[in-house]
Coordinates of C-alpha atoms and ligand atoms in Angstrom, one line a residue:
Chain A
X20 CA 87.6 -74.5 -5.1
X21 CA 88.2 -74.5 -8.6
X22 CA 92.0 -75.0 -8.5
X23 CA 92.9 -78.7 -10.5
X24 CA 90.8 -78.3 -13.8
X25 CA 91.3 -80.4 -17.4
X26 CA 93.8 -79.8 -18.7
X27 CA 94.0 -77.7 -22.4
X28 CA 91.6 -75.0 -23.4
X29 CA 91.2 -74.0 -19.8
X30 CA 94.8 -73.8 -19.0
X31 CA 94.1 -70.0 -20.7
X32 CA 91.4 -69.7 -17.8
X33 CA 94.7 -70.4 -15.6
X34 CA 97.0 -68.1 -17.1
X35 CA 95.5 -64.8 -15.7
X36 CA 96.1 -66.3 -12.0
X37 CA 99.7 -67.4 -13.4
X38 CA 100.8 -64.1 -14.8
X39 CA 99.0 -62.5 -11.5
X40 CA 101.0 -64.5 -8.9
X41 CA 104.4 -64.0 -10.8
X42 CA 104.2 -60.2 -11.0
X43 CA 103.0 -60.3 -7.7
X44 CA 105.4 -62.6 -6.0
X45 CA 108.1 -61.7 -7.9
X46 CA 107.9 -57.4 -7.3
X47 CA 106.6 -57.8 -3.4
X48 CA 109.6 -59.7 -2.9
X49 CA 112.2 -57.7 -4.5
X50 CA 111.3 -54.2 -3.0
X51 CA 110.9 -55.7 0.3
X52 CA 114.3 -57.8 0.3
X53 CA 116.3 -55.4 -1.1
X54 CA 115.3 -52.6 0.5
X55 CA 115.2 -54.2 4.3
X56 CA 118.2 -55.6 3.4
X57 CA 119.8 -52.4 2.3
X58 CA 118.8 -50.6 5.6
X59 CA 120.1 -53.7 7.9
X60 CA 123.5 -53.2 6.1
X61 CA 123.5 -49.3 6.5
X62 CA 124.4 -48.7 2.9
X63 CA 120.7 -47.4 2.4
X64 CA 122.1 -44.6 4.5
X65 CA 124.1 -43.5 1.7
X66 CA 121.5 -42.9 -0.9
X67 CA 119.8 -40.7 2.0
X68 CA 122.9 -38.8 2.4
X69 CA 123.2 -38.1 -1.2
X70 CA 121.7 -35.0 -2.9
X71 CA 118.9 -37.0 -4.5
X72 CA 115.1 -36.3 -3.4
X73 CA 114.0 -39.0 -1.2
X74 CA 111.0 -39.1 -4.3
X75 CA 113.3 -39.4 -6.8
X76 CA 115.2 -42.2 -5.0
X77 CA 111.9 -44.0 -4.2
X78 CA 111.0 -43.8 -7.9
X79 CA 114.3 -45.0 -8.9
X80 CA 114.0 -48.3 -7.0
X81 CA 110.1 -49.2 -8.0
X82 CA 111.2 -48.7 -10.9
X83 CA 113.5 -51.3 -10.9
X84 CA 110.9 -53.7 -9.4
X85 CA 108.5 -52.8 -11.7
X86 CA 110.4 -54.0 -15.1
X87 CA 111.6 -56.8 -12.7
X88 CA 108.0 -57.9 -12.7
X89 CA 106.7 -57.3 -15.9
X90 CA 109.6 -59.7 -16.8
X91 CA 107.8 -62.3 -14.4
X92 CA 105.0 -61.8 -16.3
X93 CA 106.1 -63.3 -19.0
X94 CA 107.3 -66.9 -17.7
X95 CA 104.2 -68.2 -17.4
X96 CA 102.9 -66.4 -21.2
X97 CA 105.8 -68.7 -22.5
X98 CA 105.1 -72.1 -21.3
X99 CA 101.5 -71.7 -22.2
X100 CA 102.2 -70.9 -25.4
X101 CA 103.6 -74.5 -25.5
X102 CA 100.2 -76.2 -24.9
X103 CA 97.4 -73.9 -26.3
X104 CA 96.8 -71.1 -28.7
X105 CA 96.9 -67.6 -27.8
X106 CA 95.6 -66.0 -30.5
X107 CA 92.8 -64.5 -29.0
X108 CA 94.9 -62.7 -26.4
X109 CA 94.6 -59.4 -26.4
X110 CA 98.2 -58.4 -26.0
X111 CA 97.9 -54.7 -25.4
X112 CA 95.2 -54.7 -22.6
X113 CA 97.5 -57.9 -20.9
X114 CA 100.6 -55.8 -21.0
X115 CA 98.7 -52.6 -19.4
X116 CA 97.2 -54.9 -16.7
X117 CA 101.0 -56.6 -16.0
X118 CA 102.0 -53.1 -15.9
X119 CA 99.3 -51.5 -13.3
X120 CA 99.5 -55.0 -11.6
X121 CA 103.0 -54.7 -11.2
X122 CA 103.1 -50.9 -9.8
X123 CA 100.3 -51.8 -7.6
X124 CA 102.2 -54.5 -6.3
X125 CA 105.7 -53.3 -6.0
X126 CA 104.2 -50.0 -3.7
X127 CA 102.9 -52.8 -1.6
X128 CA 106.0 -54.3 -1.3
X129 CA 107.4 -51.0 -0.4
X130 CA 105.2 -50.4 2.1
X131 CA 105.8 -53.7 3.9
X132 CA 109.6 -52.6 3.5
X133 CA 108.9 -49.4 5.2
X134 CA 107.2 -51.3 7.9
X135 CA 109.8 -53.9 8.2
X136 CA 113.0 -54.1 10.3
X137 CA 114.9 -57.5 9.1
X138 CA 114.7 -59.6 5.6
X139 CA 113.2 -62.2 7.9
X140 CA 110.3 -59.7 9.2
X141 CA 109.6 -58.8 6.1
X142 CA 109.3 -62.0 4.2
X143 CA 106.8 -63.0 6.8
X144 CA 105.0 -59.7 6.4
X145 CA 104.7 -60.1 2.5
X146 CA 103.5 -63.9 2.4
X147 CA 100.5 -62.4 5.1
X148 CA 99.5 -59.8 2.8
X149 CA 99.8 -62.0 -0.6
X150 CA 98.2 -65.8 0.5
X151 CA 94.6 -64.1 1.3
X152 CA 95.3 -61.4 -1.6
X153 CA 94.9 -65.0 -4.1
X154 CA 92.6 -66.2 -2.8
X155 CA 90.5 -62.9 -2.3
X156 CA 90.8 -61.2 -5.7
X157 CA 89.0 -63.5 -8.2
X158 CA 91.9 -65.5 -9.3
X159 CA 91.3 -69.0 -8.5
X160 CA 87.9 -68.5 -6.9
X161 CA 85.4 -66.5 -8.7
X162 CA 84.1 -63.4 -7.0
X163 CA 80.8 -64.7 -7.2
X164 CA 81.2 -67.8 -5.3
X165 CA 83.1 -66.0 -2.8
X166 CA 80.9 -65.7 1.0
X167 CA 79.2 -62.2 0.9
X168 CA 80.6 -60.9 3.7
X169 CA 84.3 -60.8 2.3
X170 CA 83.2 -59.3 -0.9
X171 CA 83.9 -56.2 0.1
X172 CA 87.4 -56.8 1.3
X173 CA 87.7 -58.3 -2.4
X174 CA 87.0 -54.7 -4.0
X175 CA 89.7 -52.7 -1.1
X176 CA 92.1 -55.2 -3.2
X177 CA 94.3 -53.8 -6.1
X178 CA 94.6 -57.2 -7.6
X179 CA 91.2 -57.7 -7.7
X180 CA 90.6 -54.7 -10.6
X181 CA 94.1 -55.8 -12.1
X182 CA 92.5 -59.9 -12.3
X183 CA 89.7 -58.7 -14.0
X184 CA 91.5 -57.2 -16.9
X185 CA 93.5 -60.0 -17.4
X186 CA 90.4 -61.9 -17.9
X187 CA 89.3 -59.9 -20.0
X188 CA 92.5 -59.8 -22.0
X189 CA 93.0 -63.6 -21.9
X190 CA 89.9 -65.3 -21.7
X191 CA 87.3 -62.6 -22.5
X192 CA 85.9 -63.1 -18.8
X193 CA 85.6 -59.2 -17.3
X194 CA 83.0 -58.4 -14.6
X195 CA 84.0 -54.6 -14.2
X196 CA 84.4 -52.2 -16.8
X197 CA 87.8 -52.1 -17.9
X198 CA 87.6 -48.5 -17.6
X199 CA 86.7 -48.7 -13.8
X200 CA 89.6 -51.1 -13.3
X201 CA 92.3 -49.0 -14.8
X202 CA 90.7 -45.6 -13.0
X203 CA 90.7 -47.7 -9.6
X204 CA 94.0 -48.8 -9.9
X205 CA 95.8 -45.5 -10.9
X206 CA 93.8 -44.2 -7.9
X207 CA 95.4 -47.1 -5.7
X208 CA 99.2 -46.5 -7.4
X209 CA 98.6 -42.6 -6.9
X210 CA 97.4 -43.8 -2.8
X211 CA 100.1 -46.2 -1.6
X212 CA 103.4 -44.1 -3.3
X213 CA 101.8 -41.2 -1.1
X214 CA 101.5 -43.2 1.7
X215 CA 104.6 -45.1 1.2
X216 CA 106.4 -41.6 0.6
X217 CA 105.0 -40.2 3.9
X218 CA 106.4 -43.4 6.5
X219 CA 109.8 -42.8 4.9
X220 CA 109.7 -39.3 5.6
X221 CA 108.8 -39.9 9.3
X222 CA 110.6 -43.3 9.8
X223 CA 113.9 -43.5 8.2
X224 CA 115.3 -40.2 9.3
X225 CA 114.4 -40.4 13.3
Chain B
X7 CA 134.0 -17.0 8.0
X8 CA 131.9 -20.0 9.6
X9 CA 130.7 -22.3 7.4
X10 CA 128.9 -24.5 10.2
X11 CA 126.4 -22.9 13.1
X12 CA 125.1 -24.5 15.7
X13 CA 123.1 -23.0 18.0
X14 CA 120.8 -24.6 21.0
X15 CA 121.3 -28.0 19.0
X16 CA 119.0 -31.1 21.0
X17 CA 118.1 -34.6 20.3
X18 CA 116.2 -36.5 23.0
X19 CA 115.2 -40.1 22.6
X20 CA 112.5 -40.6 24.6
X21 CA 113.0 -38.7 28.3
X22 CA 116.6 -39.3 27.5
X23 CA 118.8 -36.0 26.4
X24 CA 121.6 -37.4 23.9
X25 CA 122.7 -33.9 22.9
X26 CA 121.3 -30.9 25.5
X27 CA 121.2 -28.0 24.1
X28 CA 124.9 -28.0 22.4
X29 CA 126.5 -24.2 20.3
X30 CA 129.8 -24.3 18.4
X31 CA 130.6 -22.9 14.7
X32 CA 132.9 -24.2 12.5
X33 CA 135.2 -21.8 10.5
X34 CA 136.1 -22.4 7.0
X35 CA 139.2 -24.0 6.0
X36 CA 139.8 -25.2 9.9
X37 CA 139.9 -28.9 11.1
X38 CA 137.3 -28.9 14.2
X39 CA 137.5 -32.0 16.4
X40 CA 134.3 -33.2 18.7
X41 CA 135.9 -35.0 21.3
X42 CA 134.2 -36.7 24.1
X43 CA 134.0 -40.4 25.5
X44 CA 131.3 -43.2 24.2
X45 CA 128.3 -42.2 24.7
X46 CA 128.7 -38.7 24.5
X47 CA 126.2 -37.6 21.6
X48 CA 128.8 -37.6 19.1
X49 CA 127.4 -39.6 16.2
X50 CA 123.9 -38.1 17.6
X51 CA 125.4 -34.6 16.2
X52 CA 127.0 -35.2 13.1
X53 CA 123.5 -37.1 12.2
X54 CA 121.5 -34.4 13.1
X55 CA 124.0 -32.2 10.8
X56 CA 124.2 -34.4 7.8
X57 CA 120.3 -35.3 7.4
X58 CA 120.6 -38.8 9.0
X59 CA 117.8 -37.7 12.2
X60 CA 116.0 -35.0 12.6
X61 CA 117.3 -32.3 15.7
X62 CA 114.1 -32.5 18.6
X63 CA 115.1 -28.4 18.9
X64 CA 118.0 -25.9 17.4
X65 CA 119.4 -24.9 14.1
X66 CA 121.8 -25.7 11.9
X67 CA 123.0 -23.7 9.6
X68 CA 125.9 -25.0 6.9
X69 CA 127.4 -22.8 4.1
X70 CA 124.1 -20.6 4.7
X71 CA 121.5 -22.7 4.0
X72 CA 119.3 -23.9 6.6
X73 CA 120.2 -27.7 6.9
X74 CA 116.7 -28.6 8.7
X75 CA 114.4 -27.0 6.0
X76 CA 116.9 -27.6 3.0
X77 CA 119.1 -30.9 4.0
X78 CA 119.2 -32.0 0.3
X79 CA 120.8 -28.3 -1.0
X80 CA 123.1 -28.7 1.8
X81 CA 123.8 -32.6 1.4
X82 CA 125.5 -31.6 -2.6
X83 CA 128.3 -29.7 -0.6
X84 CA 129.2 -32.3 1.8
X85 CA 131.5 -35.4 2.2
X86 CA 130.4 -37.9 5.2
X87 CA 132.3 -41.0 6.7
X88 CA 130.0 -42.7 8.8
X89 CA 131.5 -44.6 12.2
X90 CA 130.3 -48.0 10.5
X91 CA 130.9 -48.1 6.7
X92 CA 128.5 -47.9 4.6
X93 CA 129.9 -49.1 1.5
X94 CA 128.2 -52.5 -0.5
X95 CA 129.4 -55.6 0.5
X96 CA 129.3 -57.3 -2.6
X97 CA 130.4 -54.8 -5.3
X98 CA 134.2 -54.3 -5.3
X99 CA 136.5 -51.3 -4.4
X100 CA 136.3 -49.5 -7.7
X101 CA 132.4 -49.8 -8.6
X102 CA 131.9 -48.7 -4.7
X103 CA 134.0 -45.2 -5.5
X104 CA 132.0 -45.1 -9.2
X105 CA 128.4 -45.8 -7.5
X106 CA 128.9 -43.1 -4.9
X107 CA 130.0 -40.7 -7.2
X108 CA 127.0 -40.9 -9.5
X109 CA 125.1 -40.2 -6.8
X110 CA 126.5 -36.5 -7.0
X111 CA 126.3 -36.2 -9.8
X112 CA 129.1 -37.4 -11.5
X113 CA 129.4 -38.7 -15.0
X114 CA 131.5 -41.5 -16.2
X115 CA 134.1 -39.8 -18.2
X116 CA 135.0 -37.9 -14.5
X117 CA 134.1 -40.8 -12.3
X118 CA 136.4 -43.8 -13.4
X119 CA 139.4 -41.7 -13.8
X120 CA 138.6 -39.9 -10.1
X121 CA 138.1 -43.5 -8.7
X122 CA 141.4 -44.8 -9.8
X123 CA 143.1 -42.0 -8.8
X124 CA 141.6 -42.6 -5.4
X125 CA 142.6 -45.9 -5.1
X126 CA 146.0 -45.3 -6.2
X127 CA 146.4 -42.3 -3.9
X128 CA 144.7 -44.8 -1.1
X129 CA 147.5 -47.8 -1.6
X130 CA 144.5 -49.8 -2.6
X131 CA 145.2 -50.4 -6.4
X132 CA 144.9 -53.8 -5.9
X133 CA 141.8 -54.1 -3.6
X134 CA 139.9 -52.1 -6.3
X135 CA 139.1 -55.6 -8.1
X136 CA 138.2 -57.4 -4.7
X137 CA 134.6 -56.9 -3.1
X138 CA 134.3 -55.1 -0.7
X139 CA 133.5 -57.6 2.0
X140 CA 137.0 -59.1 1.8
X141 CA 138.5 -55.8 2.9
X142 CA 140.4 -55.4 6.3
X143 CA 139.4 -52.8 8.8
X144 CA 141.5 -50.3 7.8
X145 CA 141.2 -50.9 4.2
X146 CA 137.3 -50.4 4.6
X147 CA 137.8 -47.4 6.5
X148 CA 139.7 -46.2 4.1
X149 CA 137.6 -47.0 0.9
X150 CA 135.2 -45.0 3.3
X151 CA 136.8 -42.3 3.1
X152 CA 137.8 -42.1 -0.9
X153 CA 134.0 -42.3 -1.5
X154 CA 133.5 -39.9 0.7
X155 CA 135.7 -37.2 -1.1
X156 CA 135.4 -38.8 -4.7
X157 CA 133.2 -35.7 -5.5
X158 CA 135.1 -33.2 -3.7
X159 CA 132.9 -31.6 -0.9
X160 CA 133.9 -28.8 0.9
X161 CA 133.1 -29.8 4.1
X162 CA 134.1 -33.3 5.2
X163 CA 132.2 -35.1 8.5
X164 CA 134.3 -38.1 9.5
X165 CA 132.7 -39.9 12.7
X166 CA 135.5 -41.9 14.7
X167 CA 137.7 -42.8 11.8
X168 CA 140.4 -43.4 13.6
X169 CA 138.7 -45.8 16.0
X170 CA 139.3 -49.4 15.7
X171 CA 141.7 -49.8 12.7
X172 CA 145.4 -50.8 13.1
X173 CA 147.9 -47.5 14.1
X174 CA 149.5 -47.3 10.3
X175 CA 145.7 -47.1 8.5
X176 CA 145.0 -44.2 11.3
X177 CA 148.6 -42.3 10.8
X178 CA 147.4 -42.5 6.8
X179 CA 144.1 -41.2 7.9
X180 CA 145.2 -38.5 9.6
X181 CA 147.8 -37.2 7.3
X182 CA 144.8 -37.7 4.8
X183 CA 143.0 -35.4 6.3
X184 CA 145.6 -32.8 7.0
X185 CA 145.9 -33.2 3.3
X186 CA 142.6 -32.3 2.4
X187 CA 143.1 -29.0 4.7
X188 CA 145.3 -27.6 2.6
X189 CA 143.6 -28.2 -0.2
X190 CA 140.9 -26.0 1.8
X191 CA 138.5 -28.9 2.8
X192 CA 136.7 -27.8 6.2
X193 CA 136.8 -31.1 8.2
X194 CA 134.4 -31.9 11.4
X195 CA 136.0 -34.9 13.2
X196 CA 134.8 -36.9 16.0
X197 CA 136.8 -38.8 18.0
X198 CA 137.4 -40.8 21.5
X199 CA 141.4 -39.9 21.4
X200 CA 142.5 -37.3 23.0
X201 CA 146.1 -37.5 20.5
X202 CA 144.1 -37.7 17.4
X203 CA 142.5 -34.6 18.3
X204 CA 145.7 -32.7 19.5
X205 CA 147.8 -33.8 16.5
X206 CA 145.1 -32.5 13.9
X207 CA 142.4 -30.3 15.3
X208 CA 142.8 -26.4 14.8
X209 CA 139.8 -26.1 17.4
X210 CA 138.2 -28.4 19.5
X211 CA 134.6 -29.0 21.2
X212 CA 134.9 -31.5 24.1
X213 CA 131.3 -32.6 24.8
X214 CA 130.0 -35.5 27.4
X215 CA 126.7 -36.6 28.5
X216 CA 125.5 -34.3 25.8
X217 CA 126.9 -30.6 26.5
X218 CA 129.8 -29.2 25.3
X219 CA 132.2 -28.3 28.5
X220 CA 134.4 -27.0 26.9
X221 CA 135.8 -25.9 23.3
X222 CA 138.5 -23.9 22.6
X223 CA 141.8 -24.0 20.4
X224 CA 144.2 -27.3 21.7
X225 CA 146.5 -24.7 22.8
X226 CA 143.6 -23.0 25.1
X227 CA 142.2 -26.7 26.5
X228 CA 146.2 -27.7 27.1
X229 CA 146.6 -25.1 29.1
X230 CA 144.5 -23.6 32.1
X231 CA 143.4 -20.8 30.0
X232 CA 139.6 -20.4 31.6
X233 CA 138.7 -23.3 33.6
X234 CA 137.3 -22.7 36.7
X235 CA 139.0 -23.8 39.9
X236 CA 136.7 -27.2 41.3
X237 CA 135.8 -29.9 38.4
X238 CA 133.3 -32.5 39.4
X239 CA 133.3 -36.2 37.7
X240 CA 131.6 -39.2 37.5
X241 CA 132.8 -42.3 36.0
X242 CA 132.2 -45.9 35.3
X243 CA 134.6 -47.0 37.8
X244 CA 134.4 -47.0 42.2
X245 CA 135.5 -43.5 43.1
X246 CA 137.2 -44.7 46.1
X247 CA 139.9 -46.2 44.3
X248 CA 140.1 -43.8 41.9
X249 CA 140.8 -40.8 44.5
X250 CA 144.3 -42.1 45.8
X251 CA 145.9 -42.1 42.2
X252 CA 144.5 -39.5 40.8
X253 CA 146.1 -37.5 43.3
X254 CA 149.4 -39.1 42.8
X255 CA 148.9 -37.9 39.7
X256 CA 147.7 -34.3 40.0
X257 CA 149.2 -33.2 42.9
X258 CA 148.7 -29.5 42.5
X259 CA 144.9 -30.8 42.9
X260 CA 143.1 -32.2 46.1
X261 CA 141.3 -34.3 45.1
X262 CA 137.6 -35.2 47.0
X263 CA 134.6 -37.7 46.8
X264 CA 131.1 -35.9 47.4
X265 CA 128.5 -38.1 49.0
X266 CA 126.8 -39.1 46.5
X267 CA 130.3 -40.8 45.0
X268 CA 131.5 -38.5 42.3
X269 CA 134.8 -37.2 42.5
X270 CA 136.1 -33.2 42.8
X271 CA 139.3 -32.1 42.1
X272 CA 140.0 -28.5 43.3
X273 CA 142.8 -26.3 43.2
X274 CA 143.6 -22.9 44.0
X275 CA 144.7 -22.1 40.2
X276 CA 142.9 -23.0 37.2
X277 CA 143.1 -26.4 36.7
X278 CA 143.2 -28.1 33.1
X279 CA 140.9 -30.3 31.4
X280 CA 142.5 -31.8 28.8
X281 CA 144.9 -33.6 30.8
X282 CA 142.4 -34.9 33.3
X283 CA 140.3 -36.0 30.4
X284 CA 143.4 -38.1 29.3
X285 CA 144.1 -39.9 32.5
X286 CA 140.8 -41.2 32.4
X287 CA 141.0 -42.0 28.4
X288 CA 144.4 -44.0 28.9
X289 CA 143.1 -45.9 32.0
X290 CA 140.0 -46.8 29.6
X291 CA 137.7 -45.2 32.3
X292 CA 134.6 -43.8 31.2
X293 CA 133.7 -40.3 32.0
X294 CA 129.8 -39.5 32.7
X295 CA 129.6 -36.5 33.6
X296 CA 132.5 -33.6 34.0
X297 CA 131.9 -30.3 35.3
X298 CA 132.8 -27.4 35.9
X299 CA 131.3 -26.4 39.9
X300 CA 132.0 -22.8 40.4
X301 CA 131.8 -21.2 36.7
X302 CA 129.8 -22.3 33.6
X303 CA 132.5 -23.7 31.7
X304 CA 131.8 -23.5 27.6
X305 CA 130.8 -20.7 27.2
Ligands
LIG415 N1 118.3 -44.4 18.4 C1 118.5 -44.2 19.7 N2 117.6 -44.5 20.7 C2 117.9 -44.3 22.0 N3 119.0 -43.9 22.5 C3 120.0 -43.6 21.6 C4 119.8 -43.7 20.2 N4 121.0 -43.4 19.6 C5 121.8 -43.0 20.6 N5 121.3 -43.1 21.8 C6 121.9 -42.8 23.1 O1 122.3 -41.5 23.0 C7 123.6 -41.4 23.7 C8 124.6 -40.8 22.7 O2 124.9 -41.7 21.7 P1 125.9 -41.4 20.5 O3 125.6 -40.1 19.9 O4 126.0 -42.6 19.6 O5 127.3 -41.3 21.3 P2 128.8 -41.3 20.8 O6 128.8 -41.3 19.3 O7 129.4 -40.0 21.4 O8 129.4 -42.5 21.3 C9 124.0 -42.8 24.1 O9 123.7 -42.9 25.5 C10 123.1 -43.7 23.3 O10 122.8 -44.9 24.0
LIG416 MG1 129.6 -42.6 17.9

């Protein structure tokens, strides 16, 4: 593994796997405690029993994770901008990538808050999905150097489309055209809000 | 004019029937009390009627719209106190009543002013600044409740809101919700007392093990207006000595155990519920099972 490197210029090689993590941790987390924590204290039963689409409602709270993470995003952009120059950032293609990382992300955290019945349940549920998530989408380890037979679990992962813009963004380090990723991960967005949509539906009003 | 139809209403959880088959209509303007023990498929109803779980068979129909295809149309006219409340622990008493209110729809020039009329009206000016999770029993109850009418439905579900609270916060409850009568609110109330239902109900359903045995005005279900002459019940406690006090106590009764240890009252005239039904609620017995064995009863 490629984890401790010099320090300096290739601090910008860590910042994609910064900014990733952040957005990740920070919307899987949100969606999953507030909203398992919402339904343990009943007072998610209220915004069921008001005249709102259960969409709309939905919407309303990834929404809220969303700029949440987007926000995260942004921690680790400012202390590297301490230590080296980021000049070369694209800034436009990052901030597209936070934002599809961070949809991507919170309708995972959704669906482990579906799935969930406690806070506890789901904290455990979300650190099972994210650890091999790292370590399987290109952050820290390079696709390439990763044992064939868990490539292909590597491209089922949204992070792994949202990593490789960053890297192209930051460090000018894409494998995939950019194209592809932002297609793949609208595609995966479009996917888990249906899905997520569909276990509400059938488990929250029994 | 009924604004609430039931008709051939179940929910089974598993092999288990928590409402069988129940039918009762709610007219507009009226106060209409579900009474029935713990465990009776109360809060199993008003669920099923307020879009909280879905019925396994039967229609509901409220204000003419079909609640099981259309339960958001239906949710806009509706007001609903939950048994537990469901209020947020951490914001206070005022930003609770503004929060709810935005749901419907309400915007803040008609919100704030509506919530501290609420509070005011509710004796709980002062717990307005205080979270929520500080508040009493019956002070949550009742913040319950003003949440529950800050947008003015016209037909109110309260489940048990008389249960567990001190006897002042319940007298304010129930002149609360006489209150809202007038002002033409239709109310659905369920309760476990027999004297919360007789003081405020204009009609009444009384349902156990998930049937409705009996519904009627309080005048009809006081009197033996069309029971049938032999009831049959089962309870929580040993019917052996049970038998020798209930018939000290109904002595126009005799009173019977079958063999497979429920009890039967009989009589040669009608013989009333309601009364029965009390006994049992003021000796804190629960009722399983009460039937009627020579009629239907319930129509
Ligand atoms: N989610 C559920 N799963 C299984 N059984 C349930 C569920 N909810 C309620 N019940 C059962 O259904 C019956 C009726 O419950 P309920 O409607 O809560 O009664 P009440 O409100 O009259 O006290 C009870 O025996 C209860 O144990
Ligand atoms: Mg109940």
């Amino acid at each position: 593994m490629q984890l401790i490197r010099s320090p300096g210029g290739s601090l910008l090689e860590l910042l994609p796997g910064l900014i990733a993590m952040s957005v990740l941790f920070g919307t899987t987390s949100m969606l999953a405690v507030t909203i398992t924590f919402e339904r343990s204290g009943r007072s998610f039963d209220r915004l069921l029993l008001a005249p709102i689409s259960v969409s709309t409602m939905v919407l309303a709270k990834i929404t809220g994770a969303i700029v949440f993470g987007i926000f995260n995003a942004f921690v680790p952009v400012i202390f590297a901008a301490f230590f080296v120059n980021l000049g070369a950032v694209n800034w436009g293609v990052m901030l597209l990538a936070v934002l599809l990382i961070a949809i991507t992300s919170t309708l995972l955290g959704l669906l482990i808050a579906v799935s969930a019945k406690q806070v506890f349940e789901a904290q455990t549920f979300s650190n099972f999905f994210r650890f091999p998530m790292l370590f399987l989408c290109g952050l820290f380890v390079p696709l390439s150097s990763l044992p064939v037979f868990v490539r292909p679990v590597s491209f089922l992962l949204p992070l792994t489309y949202g990593t490789d813009i960053l890297n192209g963004a930051i460090a000018g380090a894409n494998l995939l055209s950019p194209m592809l990723c932002y297609g793949v991960l609208l595609a995966f967005a479009a996917g888990l809000f249906l899905v997520c949509l569909h276990n509400i539906n059938r488990k929250w009003i029994l | 004019m009924s604004i609430v139809t039931v008709t051939n209403l179940k929910k089974t959880y598993g092999d288990f029937s928590a409402v069988d088959g129940i039918n009762f209509s709610i007219e507009q303007g009226e106060i209409f009390g579900f009474l029935g023990p713990n465990g009776a498929g109360k809060t199993s109803t008003i669920n099923m009627m307020i879009g909280l779980s879905r019925p396994t068979q039967g229609e509901i129909i409220i204000d003419g719209i079909d609640a099981r295809r259309q339960i958001k149309k239906a949710q806009a006219i509706m007001g609903i106190v939950p048994d537990e409340s469901n209020l947020y622990n951490e914001m206070d008493g005022f930003e609770n009543l503004c929060f709810c209110a935005s749901l419907y729809g309400m915007r803040k020039e008609e919100r704030e002013p509506k919530a501290r009329q609420l509070l005011e009206q509710f004796q709980l000016k002062e717990a307005g600044k205080r979270p929520f999770k500080a508040y009493s029993k019956g002070m949550r109850r009742k913040l319950t409740i003003a949440a529950a009418i800050i947008h003015s439905p016209r037909i109110l579900f309260l489940d048990e809101p008389t249960t567990g609270i001190d006897v002042e916060s319940a007298r304010q409850i129930r002149e609360l919700i006489l209150k809202l009568k007038e002002q033409g609110t239709t109310v659905f109330i369920t309760t476990h007392y027999i004297e919360d239902a007789e003081r405020i109900c204009d009609r009444l359903a009384f349902i156990v093990g998930g049937k409705i045995v009996a519904n009627g005005t309080v005048n009809e279900l006081m009197e033996s207006a069309s029971h049938g002459h032999a009831i049959r019940l089962v309870t929580d406690i040993n019917s052996e000595n049970l038998a020798a006090d209930l018939q000290a106590r109904f002595t126009s009764s005799t009173v019977e155990i079958t063999r497979d240890h429920a009890l039967v009252l009989r009589s040669a005239e009608r013989i009333p519920l309601l009364p029965v039904m009390e006994y049992f609620d003021h000796n804190g017995i629960a009722v399983y099972e009460a039937r009627e064995l020579r009629r239907c009863l319930g129509r």
